[in-house]
Short mmCIF file of N, CA and C in Angstrom, two decimals:
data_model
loop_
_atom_site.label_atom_id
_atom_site.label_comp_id
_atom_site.label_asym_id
_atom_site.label_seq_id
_atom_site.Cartn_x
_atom_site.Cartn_y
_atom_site.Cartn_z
N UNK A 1 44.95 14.54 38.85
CA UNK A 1 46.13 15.03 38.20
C UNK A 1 47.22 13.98 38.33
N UNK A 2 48.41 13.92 39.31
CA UNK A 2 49.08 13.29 39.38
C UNK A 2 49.50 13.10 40.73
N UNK A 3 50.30 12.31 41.08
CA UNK A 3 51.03 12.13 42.59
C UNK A 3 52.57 12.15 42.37
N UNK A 4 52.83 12.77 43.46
CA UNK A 4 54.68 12.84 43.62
C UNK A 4 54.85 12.75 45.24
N UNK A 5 55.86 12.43 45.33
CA UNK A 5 56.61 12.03 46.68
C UNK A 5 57.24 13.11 46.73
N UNK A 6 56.98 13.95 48.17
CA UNK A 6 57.77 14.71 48.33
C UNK A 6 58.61 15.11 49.97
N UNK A 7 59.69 14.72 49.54
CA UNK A 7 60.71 14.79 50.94
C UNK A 7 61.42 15.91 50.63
N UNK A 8 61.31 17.14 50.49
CA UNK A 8 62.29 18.23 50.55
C UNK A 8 62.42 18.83 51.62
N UNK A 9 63.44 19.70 51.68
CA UNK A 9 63.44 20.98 52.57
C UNK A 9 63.19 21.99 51.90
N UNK A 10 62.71 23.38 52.48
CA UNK A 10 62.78 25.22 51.61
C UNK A 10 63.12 25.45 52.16
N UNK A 11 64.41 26.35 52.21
CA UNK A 11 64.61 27.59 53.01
C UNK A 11 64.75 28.80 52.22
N UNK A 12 64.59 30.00 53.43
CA UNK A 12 64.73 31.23 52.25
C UNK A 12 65.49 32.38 52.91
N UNK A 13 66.12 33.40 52.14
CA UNK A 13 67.44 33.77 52.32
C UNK A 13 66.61 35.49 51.91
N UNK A 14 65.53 35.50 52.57
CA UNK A 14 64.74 37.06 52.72
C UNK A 14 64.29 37.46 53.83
N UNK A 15 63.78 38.51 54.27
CA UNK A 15 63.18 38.75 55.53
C UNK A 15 61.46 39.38 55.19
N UNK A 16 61.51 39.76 54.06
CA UNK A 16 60.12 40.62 53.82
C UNK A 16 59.56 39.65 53.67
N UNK A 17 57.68 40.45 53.47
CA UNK A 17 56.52 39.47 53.26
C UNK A 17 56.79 38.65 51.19
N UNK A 18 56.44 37.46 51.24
CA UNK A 18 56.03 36.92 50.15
C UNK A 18 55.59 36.55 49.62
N UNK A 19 54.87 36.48 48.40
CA UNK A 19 53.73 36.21 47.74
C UNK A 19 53.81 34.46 47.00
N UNK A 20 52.66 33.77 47.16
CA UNK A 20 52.70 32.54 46.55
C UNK A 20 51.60 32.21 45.44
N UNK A 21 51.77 31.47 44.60
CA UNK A 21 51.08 31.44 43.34
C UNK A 21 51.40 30.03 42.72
N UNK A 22 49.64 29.32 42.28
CA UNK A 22 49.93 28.53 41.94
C UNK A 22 49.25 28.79 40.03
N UNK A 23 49.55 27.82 39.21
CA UNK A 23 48.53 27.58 38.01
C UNK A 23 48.22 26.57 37.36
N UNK A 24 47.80 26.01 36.48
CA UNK A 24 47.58 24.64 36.04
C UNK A 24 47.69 25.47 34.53
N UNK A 25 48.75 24.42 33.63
CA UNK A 25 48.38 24.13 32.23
C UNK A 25 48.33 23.11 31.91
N UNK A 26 47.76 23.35 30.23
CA UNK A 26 47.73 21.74 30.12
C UNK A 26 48.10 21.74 28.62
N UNK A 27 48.75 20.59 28.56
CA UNK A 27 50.00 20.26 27.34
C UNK A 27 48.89 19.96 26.35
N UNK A 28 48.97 20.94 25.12
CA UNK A 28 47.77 20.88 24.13
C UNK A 28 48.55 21.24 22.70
N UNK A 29 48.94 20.02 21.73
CA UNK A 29 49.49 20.10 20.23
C UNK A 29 51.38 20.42 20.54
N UNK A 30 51.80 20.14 21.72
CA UNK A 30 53.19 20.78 21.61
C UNK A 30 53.58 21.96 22.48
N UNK A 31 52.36 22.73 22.75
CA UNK A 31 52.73 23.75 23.37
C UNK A 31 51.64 24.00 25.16
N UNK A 32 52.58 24.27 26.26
CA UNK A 32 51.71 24.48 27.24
C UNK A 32 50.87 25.08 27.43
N UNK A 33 49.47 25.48 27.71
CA UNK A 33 48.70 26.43 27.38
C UNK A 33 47.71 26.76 29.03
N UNK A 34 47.84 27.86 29.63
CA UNK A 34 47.17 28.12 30.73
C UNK A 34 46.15 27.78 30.99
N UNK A 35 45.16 27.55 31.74
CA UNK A 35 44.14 26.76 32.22
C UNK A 35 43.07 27.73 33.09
N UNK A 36 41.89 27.99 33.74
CA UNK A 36 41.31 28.76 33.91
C UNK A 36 41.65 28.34 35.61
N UNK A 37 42.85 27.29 35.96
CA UNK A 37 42.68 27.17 37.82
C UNK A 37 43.98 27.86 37.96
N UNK A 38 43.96 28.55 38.90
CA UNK A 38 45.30 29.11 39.65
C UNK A 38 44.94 30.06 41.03
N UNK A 39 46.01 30.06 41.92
CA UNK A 39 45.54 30.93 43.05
C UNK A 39 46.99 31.76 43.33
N UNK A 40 46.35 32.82 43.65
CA UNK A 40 47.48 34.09 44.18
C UNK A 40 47.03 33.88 45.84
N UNK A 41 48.03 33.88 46.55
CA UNK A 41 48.04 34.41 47.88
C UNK A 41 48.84 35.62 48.63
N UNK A 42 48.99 36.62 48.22
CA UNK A 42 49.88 37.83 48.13
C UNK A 42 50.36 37.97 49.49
N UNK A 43 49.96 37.72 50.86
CA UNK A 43 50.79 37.28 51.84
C UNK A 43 50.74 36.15 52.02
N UNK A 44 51.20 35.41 51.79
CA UNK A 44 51.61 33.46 52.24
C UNK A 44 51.85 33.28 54.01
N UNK A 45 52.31 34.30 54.48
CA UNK A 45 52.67 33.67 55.93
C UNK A 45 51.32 34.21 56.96
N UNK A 46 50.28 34.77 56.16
CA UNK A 46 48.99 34.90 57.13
C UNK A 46 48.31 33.76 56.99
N UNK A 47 48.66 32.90 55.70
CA UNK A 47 47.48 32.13 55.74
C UNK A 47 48.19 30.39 55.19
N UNK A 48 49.19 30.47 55.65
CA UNK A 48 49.61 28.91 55.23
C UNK A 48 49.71 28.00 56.31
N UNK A 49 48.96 28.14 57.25
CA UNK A 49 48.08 27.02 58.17
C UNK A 49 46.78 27.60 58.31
N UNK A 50 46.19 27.91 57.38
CA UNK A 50 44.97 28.04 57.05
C UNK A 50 44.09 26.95 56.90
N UNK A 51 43.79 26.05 57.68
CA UNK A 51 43.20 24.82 57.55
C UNK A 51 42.33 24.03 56.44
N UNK A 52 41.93 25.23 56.11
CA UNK A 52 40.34 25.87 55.09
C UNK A 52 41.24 25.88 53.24
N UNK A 53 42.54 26.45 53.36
CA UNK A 53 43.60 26.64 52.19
C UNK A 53 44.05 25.67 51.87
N UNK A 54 43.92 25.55 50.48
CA UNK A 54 44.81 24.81 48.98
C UNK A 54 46.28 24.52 50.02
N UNK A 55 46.70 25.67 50.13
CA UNK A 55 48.54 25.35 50.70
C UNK A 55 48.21 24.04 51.71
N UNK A 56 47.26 24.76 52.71
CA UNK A 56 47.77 23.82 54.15
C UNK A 56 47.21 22.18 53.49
N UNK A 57 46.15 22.12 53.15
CA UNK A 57 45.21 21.01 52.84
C UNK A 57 46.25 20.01 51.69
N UNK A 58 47.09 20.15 51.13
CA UNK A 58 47.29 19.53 50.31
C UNK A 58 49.16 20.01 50.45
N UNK A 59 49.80 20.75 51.30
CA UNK A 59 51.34 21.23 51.05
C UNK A 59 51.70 21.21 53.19
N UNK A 60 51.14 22.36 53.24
CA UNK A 60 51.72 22.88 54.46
C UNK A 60 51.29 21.99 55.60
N UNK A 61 50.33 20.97 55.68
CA UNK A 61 50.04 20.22 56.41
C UNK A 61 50.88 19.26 56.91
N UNK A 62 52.09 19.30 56.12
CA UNK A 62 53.28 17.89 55.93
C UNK A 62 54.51 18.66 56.72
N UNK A 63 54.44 19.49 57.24
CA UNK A 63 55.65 20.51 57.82
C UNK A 63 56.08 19.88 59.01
N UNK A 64 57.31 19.24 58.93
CA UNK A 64 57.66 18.72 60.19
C UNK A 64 57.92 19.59 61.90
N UNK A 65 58.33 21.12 61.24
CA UNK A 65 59.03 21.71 62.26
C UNK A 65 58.05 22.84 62.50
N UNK A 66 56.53 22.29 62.37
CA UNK A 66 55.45 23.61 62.52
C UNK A 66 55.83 24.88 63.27
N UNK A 67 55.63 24.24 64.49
CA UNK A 67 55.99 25.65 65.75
C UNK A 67 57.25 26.46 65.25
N UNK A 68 57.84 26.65 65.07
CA UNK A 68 59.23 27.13 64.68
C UNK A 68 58.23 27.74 63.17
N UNK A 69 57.93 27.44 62.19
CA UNK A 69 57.62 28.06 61.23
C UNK A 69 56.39 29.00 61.46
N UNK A 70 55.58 28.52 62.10
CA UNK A 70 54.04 29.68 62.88
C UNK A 70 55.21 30.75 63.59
N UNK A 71 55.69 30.47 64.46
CA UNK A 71 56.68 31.40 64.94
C UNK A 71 57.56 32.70 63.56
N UNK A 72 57.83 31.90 62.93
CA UNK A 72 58.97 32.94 62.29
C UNK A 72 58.92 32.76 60.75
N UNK A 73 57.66 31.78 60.55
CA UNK A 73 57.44 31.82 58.86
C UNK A 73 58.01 31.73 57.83
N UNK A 74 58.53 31.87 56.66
CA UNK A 74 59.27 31.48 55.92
C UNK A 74 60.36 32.66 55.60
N UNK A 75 59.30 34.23 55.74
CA UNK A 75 60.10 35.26 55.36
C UNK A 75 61.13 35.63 56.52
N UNK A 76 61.56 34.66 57.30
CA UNK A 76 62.71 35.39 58.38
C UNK A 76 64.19 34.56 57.99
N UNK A 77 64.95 35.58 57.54
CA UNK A 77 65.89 34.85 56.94
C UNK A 77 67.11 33.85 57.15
N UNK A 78 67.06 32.68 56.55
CA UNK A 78 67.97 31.00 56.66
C UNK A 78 67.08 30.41 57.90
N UNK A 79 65.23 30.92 57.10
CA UNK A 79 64.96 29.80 58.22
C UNK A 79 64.40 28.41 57.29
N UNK A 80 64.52 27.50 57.45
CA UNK A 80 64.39 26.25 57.23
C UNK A 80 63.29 25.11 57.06
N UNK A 81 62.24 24.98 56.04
CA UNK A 81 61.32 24.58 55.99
C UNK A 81 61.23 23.13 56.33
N UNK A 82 60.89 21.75 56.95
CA UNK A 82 61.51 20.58 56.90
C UNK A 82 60.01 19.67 56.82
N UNK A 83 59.75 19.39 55.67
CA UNK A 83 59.00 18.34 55.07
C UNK A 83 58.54 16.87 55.67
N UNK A 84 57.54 16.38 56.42
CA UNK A 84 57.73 14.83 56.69
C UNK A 84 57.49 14.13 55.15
N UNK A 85 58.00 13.29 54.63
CA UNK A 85 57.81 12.48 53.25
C UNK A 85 56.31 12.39 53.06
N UNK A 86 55.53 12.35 52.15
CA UNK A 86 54.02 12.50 51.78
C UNK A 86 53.53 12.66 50.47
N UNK A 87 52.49 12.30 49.89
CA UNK A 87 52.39 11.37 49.07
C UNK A 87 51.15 12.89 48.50
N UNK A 88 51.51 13.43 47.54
CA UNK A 88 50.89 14.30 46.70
C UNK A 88 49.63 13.97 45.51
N UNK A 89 48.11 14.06 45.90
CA UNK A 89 47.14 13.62 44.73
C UNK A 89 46.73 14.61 44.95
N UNK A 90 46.55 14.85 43.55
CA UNK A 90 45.64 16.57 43.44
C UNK A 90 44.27 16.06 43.05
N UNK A 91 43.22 16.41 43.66
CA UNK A 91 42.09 16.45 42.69
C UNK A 91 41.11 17.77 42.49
N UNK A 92 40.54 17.93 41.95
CA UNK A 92 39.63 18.99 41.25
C UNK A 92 38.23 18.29 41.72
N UNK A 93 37.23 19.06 42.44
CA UNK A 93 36.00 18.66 42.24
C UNK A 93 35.29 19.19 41.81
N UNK A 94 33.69 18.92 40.90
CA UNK A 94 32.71 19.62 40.40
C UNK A 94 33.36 20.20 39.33
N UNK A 95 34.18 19.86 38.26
CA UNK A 95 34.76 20.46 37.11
C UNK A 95 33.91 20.08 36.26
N UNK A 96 33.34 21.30 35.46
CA UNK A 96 32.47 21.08 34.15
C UNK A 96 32.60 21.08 32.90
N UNK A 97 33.91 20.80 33.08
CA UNK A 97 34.35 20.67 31.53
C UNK A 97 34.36 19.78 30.65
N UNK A 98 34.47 19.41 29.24
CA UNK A 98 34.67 18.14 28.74
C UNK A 98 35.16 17.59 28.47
N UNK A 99 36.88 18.12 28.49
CA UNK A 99 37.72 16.81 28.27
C UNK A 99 39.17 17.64 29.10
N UNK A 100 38.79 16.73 30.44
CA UNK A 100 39.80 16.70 31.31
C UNK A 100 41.18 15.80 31.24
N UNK A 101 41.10 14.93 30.29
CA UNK A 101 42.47 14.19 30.03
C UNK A 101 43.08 14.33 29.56
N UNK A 102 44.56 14.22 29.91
CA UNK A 102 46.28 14.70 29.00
C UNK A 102 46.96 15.02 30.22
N UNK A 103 47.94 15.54 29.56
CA UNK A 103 49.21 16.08 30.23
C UNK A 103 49.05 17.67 31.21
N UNK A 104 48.88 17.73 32.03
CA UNK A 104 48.95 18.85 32.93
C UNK A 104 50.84 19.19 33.52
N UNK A 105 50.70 20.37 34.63
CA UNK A 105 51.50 20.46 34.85
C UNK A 105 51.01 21.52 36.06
N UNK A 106 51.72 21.66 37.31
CA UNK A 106 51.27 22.71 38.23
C UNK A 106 52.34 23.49 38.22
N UNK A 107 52.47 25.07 38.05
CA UNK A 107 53.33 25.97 37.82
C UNK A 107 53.92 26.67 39.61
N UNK A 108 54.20 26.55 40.12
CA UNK A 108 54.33 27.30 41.61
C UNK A 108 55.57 28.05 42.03
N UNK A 109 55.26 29.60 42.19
CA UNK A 109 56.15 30.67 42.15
C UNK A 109 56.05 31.18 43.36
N UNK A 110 57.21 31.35 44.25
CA UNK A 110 57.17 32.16 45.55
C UNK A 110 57.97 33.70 45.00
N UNK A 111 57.51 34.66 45.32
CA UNK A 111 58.23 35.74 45.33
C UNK A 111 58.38 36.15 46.52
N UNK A 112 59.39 37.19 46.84
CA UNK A 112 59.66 38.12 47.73
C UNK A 112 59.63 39.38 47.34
N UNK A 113 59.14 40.26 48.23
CA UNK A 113 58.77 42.24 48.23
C UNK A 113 59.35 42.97 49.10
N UNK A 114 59.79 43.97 48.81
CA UNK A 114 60.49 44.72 49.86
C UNK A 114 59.47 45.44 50.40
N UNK A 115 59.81 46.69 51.28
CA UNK A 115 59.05 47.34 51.69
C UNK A 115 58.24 48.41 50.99
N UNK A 116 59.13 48.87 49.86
CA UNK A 116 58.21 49.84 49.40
C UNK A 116 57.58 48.57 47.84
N UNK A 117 57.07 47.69 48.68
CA UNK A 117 56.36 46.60 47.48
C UNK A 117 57.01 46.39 46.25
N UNK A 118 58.50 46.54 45.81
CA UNK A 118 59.31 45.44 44.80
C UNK A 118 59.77 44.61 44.82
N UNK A 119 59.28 43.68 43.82
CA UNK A 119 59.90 42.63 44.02
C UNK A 119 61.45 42.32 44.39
N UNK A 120 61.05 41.44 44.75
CA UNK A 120 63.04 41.08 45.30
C UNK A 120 63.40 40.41 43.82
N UNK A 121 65.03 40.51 43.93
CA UNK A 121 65.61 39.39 42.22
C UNK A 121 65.61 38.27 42.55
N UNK A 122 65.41 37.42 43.70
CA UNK A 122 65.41 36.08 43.98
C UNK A 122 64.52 35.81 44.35
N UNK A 123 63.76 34.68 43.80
CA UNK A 123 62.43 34.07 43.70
C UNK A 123 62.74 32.28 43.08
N UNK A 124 61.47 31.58 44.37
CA UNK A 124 61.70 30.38 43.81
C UNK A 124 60.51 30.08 42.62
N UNK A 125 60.87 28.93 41.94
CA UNK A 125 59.69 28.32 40.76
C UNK A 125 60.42 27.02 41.01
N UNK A 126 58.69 25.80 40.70
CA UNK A 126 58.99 25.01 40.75
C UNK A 126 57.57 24.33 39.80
N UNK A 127 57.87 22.86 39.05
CA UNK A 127 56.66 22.63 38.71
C UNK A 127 56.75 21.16 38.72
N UNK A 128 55.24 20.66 38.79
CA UNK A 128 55.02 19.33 38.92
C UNK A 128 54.28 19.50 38.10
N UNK A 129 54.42 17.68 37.28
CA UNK A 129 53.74 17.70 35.55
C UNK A 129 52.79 16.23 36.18
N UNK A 130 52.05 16.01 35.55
CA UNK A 130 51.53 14.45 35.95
C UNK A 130 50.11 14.20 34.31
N UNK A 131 49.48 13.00 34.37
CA UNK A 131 48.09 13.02 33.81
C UNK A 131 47.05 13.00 34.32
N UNK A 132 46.21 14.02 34.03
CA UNK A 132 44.72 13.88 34.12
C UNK A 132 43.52 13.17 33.65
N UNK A 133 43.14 12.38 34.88
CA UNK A 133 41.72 11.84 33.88
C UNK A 133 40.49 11.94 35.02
N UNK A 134 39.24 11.46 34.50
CA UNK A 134 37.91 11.97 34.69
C UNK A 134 37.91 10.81 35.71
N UNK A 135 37.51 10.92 37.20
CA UNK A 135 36.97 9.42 37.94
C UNK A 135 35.48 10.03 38.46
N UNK A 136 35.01 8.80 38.23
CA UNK A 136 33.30 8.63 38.12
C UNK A 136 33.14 8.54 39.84
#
């Protein structure tokens, strides 16, 4: 797909559990069009040092201030996510498709839920665009 540098911070300004979600489209005649990869993780803070997980393997692995976040996770509120700088390549393996090249884009939505399971009105989105091609 693509690579990006990423030095940010997250913080979040909720206390309930939250759901994370990723998707892939891909830029086809003008218009974005969904893709058959995406993952729901409907609690994020059971499993984002999940060693084995998309998040940790490729996101959550880069967390400067681990202990403090295993401790109190993202949903405890103005706590502070802190990034070491790291160098983002996505790849796909065993894809059987036939024409993996163009314009992609990764879609990634955090929500928050209250207790009786509604959504909260504040939610992050964020997306990274890059090109795809086939390596042998």
């Amino acid at each position: 797909m693509g690579r990006s540098l990423a030095d940010e911070n997250v913080s979040s300004v909720t206390d309930p559990p939250f759901q994370a979600r990723f998707h892939v489209m891909k830029f086809n005649r003008g218009t974005w069009e969904p893709t058959i990869y995406s993952i729901l993780s409907p609690d994020f803070c059971a499993i984002m040092f999940n060693e084995n997980i998309y998040w940790f393997t490729n996101w959550n692995k880069n967390i400067a201030n681990r202990a403090e976040i295993e401790e109190k996770c993202i949903n405890t509120k103005d706590t502070v996510i802190t990034y070491n700088p790291f160098l983002m390549s996505m790849e796909l393996d065993n894809v059987r498709i036939p024409n993996v090249h163009g314009r992609y884009k990764v879609v990634f939505t955090f929500e928050a839920f209250d207790e009786n399971n509604e959504r909260r009105p504040t939610s992050l989105c964020f997306e990274i665009s890059g090109q795809s091609e086939k390596i042998n």
